[in-house]
mmCIF file of C-alpha atoms in Angstrom:
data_model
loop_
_atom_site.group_PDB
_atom_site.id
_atom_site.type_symbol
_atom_site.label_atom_id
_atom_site.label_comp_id
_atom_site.label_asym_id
_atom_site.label_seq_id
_atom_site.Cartn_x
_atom_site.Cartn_y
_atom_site.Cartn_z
ATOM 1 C CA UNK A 34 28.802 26.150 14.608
ATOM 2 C CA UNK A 35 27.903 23.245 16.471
ATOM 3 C CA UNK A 36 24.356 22.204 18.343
ATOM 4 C CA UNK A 37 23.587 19.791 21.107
ATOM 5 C CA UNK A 38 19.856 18.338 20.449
ATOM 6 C CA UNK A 39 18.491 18.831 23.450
ATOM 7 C CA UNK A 40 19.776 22.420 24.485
ATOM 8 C CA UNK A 41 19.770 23.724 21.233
ATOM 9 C CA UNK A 42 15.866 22.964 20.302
ATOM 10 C CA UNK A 43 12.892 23.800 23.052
ATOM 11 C CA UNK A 44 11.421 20.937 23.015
ATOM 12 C CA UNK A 45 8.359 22.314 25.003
ATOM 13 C CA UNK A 46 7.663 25.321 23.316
ATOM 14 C CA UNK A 47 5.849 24.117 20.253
ATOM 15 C CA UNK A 48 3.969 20.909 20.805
ATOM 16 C CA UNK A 49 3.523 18.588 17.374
ATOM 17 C CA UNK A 50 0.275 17.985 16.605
ATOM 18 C CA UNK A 51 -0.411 15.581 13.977
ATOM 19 C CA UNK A 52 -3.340 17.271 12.272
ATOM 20 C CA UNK A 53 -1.488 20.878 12.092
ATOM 21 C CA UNK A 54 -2.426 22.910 8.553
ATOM 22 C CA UNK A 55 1.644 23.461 8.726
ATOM 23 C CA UNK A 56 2.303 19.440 8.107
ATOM 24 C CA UNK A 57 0.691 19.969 4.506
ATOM 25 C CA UNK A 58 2.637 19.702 1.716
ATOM 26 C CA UNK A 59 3.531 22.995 -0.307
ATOM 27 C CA UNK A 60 2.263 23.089 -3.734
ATOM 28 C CA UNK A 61 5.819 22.990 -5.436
ATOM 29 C CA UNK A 62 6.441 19.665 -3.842
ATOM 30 C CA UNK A 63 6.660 17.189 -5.980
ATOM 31 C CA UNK A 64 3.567 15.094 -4.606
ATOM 32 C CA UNK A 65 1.822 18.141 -2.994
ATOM 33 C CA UNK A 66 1.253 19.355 -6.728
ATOM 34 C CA UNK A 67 -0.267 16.949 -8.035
ATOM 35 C CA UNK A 68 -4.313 16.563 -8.284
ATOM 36 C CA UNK A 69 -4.587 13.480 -5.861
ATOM 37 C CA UNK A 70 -2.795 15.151 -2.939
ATOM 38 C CA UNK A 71 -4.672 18.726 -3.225
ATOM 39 C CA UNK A 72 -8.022 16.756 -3.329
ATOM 40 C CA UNK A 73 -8.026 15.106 0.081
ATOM 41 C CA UNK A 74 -9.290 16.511 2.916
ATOM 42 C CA UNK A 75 -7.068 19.328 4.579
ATOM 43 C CA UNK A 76 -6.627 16.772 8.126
ATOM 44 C CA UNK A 77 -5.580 13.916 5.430
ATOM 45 C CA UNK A 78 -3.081 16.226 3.956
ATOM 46 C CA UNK A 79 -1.540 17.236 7.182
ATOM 47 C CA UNK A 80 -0.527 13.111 8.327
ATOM 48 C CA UNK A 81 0.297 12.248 4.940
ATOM 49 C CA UNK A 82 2.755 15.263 5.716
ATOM 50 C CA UNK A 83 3.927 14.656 8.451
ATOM 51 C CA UNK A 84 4.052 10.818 8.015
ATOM 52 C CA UNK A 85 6.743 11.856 5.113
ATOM 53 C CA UNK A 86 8.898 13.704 7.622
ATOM 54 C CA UNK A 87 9.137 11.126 10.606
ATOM 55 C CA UNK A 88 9.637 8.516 7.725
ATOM 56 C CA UNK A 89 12.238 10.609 6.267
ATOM 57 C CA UNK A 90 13.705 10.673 9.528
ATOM 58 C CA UNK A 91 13.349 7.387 10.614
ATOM 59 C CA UNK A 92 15.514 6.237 7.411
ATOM 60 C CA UNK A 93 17.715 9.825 8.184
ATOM 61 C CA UNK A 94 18.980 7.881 11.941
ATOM 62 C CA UNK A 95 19.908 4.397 10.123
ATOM 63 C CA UNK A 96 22.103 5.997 7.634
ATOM 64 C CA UNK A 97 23.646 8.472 9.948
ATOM 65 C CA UNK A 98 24.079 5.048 12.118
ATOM 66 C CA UNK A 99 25.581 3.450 8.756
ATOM 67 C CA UNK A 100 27.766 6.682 8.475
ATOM 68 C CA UNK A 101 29.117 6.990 12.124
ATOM 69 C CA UNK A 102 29.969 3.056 12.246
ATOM 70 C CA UNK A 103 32.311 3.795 9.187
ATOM 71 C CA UNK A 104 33.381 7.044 10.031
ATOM 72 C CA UNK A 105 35.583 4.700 13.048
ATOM 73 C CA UNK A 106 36.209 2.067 10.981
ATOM 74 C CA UNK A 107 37.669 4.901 8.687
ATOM 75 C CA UNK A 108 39.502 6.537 11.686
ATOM 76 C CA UNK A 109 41.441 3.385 12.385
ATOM 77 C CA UNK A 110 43.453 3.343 9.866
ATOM 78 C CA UNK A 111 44.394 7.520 10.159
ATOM 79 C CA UNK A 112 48.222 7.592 11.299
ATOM 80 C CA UNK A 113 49.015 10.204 14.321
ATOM 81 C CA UNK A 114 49.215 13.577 13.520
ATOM 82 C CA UNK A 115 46.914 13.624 10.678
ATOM 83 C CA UNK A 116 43.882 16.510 11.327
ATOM 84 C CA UNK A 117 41.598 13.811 9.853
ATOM 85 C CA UNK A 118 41.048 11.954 13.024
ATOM 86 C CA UNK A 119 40.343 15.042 14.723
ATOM 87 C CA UNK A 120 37.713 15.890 12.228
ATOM 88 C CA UNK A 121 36.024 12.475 11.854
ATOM 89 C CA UNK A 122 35.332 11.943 15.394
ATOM 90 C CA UNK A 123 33.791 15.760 15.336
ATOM 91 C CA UNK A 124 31.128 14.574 12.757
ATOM 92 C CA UNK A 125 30.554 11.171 14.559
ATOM 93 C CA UNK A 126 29.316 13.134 17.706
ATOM 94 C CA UNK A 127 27.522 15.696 14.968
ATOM 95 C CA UNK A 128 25.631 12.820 13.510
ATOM 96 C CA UNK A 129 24.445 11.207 16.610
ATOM 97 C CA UNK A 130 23.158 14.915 18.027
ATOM 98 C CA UNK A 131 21.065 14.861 14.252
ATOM 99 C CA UNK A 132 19.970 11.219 15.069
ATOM 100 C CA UNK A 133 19.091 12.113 18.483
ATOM 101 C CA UNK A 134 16.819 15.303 17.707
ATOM 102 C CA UNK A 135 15.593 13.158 14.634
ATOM 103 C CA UNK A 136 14.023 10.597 17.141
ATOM 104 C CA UNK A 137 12.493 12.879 19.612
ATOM 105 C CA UNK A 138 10.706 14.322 16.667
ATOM 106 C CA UNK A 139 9.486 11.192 15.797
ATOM 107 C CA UNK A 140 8.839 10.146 19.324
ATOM 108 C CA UNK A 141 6.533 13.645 20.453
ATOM 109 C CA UNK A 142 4.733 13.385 16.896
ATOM 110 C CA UNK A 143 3.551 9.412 18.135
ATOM 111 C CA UNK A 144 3.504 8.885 14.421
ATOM 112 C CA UNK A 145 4.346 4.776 13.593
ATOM 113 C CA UNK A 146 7.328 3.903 11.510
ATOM 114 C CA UNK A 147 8.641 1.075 9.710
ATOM 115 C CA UNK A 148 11.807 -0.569 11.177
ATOM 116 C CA UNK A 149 14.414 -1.834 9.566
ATOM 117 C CA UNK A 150 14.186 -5.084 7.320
ATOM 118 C CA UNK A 151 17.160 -7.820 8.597
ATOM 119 C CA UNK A 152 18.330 -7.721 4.748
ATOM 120 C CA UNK A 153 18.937 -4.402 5.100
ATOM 121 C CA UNK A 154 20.573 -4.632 8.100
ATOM 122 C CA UNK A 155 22.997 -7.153 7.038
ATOM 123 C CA UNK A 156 23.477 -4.313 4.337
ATOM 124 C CA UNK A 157 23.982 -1.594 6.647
ATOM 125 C CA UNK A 158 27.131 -3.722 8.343
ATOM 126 C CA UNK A 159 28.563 -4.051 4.837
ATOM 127 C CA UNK A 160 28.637 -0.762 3.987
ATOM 128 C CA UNK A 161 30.219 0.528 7.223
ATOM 129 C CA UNK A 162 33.097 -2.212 6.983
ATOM 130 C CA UNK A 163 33.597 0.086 3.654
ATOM 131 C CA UNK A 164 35.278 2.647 5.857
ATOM 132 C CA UNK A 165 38.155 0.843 6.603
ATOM 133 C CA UNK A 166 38.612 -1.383 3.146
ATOM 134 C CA UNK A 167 37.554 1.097 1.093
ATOM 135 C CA UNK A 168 37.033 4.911 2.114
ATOM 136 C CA UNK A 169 36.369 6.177 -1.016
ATOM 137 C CA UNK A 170 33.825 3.805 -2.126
ATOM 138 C CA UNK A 171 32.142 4.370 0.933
ATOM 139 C CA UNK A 172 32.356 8.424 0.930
ATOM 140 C CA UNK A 173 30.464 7.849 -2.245
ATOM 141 C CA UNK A 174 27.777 6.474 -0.609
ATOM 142 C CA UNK A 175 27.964 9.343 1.954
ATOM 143 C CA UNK A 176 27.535 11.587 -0.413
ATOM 144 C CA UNK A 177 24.834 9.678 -2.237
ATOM 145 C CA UNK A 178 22.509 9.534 0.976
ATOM 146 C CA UNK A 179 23.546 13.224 2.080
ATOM 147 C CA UNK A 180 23.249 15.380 -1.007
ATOM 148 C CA UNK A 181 19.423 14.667 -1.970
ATOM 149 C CA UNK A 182 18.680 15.401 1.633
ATOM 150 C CA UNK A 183 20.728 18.597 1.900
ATOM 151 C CA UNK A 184 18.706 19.701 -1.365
ATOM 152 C CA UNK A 185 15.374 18.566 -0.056
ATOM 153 C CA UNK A 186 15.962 20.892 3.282
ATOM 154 C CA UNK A 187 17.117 24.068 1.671
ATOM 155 C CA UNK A 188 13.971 23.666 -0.986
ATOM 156 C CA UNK A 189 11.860 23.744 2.540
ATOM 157 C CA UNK A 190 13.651 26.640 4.252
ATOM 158 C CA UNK A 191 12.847 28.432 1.660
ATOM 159 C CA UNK A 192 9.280 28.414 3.162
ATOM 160 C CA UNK A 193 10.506 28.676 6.704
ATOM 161 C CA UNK A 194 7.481 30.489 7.788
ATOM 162 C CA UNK A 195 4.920 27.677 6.759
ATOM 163 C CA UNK A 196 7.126 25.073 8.732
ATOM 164 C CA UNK A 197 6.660 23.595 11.943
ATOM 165 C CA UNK A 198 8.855 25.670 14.660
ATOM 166 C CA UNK A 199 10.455 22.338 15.603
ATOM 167 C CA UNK A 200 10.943 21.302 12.335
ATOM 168 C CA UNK A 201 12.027 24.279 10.848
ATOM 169 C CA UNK A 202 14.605 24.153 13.868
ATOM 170 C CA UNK A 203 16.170 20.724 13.054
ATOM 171 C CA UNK A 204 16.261 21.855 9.607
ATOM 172 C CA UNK A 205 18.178 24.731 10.083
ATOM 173 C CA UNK A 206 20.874 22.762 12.226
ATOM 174 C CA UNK A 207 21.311 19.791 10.238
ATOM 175 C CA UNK A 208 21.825 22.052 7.199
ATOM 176 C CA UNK A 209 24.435 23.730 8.708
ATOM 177 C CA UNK A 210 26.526 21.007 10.293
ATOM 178 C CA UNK A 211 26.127 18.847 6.974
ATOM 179 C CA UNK A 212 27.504 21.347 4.871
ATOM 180 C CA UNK A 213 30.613 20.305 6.786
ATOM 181 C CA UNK A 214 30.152 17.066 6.474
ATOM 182 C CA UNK A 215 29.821 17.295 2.419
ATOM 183 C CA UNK A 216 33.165 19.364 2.624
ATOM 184 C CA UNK A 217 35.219 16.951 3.902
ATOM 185 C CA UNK A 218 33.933 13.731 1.956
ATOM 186 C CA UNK A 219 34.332 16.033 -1.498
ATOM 187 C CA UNK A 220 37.695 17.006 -0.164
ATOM 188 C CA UNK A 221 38.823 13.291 0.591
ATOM 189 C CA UNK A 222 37.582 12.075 -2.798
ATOM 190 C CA UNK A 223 39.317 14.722 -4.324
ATOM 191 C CA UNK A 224 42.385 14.203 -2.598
ATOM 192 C CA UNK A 225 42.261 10.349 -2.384
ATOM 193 C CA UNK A 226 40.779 8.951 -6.059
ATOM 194 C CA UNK A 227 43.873 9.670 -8.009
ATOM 195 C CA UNK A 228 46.039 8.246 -5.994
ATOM 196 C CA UNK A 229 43.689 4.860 -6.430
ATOM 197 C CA UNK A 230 44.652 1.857 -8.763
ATOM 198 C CA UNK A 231 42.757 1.881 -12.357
ATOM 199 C CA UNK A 232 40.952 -0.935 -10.708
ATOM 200 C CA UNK A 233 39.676 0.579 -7.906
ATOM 201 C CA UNK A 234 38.900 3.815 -10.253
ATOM 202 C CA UNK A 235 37.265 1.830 -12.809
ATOM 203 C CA UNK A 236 35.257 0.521 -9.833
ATOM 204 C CA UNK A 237 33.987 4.186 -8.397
ATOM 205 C CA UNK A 238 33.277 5.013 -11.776
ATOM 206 C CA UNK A 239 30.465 1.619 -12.685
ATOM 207 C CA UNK A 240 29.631 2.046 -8.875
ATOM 208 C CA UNK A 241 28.621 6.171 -8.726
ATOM 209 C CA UNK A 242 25.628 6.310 -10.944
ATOM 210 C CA UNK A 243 24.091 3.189 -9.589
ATOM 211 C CA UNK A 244 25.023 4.198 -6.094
ATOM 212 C CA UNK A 245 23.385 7.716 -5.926
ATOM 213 C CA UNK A 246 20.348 6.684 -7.699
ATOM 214 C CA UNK A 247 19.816 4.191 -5.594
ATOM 215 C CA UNK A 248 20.577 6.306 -2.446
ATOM 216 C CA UNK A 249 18.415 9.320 -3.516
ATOM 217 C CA UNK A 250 15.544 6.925 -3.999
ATOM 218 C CA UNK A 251 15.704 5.475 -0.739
ATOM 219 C CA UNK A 252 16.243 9.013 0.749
ATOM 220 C CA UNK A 253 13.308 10.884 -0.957
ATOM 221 C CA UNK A 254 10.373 8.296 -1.701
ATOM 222 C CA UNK A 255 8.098 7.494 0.694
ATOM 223 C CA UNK A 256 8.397 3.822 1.766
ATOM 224 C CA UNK A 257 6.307 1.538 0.513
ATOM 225 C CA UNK A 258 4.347 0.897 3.975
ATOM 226 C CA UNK A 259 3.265 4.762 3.561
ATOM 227 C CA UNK A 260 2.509 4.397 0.021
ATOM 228 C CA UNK A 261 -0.068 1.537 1.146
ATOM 229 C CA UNK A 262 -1.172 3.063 4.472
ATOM 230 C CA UNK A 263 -2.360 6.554 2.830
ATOM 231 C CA UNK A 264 -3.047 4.553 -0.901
ATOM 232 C CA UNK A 265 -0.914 6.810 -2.865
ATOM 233 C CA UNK A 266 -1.541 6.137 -6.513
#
């Protein structure tokens, strides 16, 4: 299965509007259950949810940025003949398709969003030069960024109906291509790790925990901009 953004998705056919009842946050979310949330005004409820999905988005296209730049670096140092190149350079184009229907999301909802901090762009370049020095250490932090957001999306498809069209659309697709995407960087751990030194292994193991709980945070939390704009308690 594989989706181009802009003839895959009509565009046209479903028009974001800000203050749509659809934006609002179901009551199993994890903020839309709580007493604050379900006491402010229905229009309130709608941009604080939608505010959560452009933002979500907006951090979605810098690490699928961080995650194509060291998806080459990685396929550099493939030898010929090896399927992985092949693949690789199928979920680089993948990922800038999701990073391109991300932003036109974000662009037709006219929604603002934070840009990046230059600290965490000089982290961004670090962690893609990971894909050449270090694959697995790097797959790790695929994984960490790609997992929370795979689980987020299914919990929503679950209430497809409720869901903007468009949204509900770039759900779907990203879904599907990333479940790809988690194959292979499972697969090359699995493959790759015991074939590491105890040094690099040692490593993986200090680095996972703090890794993934640091990605899921910066995955699923609302930024702190948002936090102050709407004064989330």
């Amino acid at each position: 299965k594989y989706y181009q953004a802009f003839k895959d998705i009509d565009w046209d056919r479903h028009p974001i509007v800000p203050t749509d009842p659809c934006f609002r946050l179901e009551p199993d979310h994890p903020l839309g259950k709580t007493t604050w949330y379900q006491n402010l005004p229905e229009e309130r409820q709608a941009l604080l949810g939608i505010d959560l999905v452009t933002s979500s988005m907006k951090t979605g296209i810098v690490f699928e940025n961080v995650l194509q730049r060291g998806l080459l670096e990685l396929a550099l140092t493939i030898p010929d003949r090896d399927p992985k190149f092949r693949y690789v350079y199928h979920e680089v184009i993948e990922e800038a398709q999701h990073s391109l229907m991300f932003q036109e999301f974000i662009d037709r909802s006219s929604r603002p969003t934070q840009a990046m901090s230059r600290s965490d762009k000089h982290l961004t370049r670090f962690v893609a030069g990971l894909g050449r020095r270090f694959p697995e250490l790097f797959l790790l932090f695929v994984l960490g960024g790609e997992e929370p957001i795979d689980h987020d999306q299914r919990r929503a498809l679950q209430h497809r109906q409720s869901l903007h069209p468009l949204l509900a659309r770039i759900m779907q697709i990203h879904v599907t291509e990333e479940a790809r995407h988690l194959c292979f960087a499972r697969g090359w751990l699995e493959e790759r790790v015991p074939q590491l030194s105890a040094a690099k292994r040692c490593l993986l193991c200090l680095a996972a925990p703090l890794l993934l709980g640091f990605m899921a945070r910066a995955m699923l939390e609302p930024p702190e901009s948002l936090v102050k704009q709407h004064a989330i308690p």
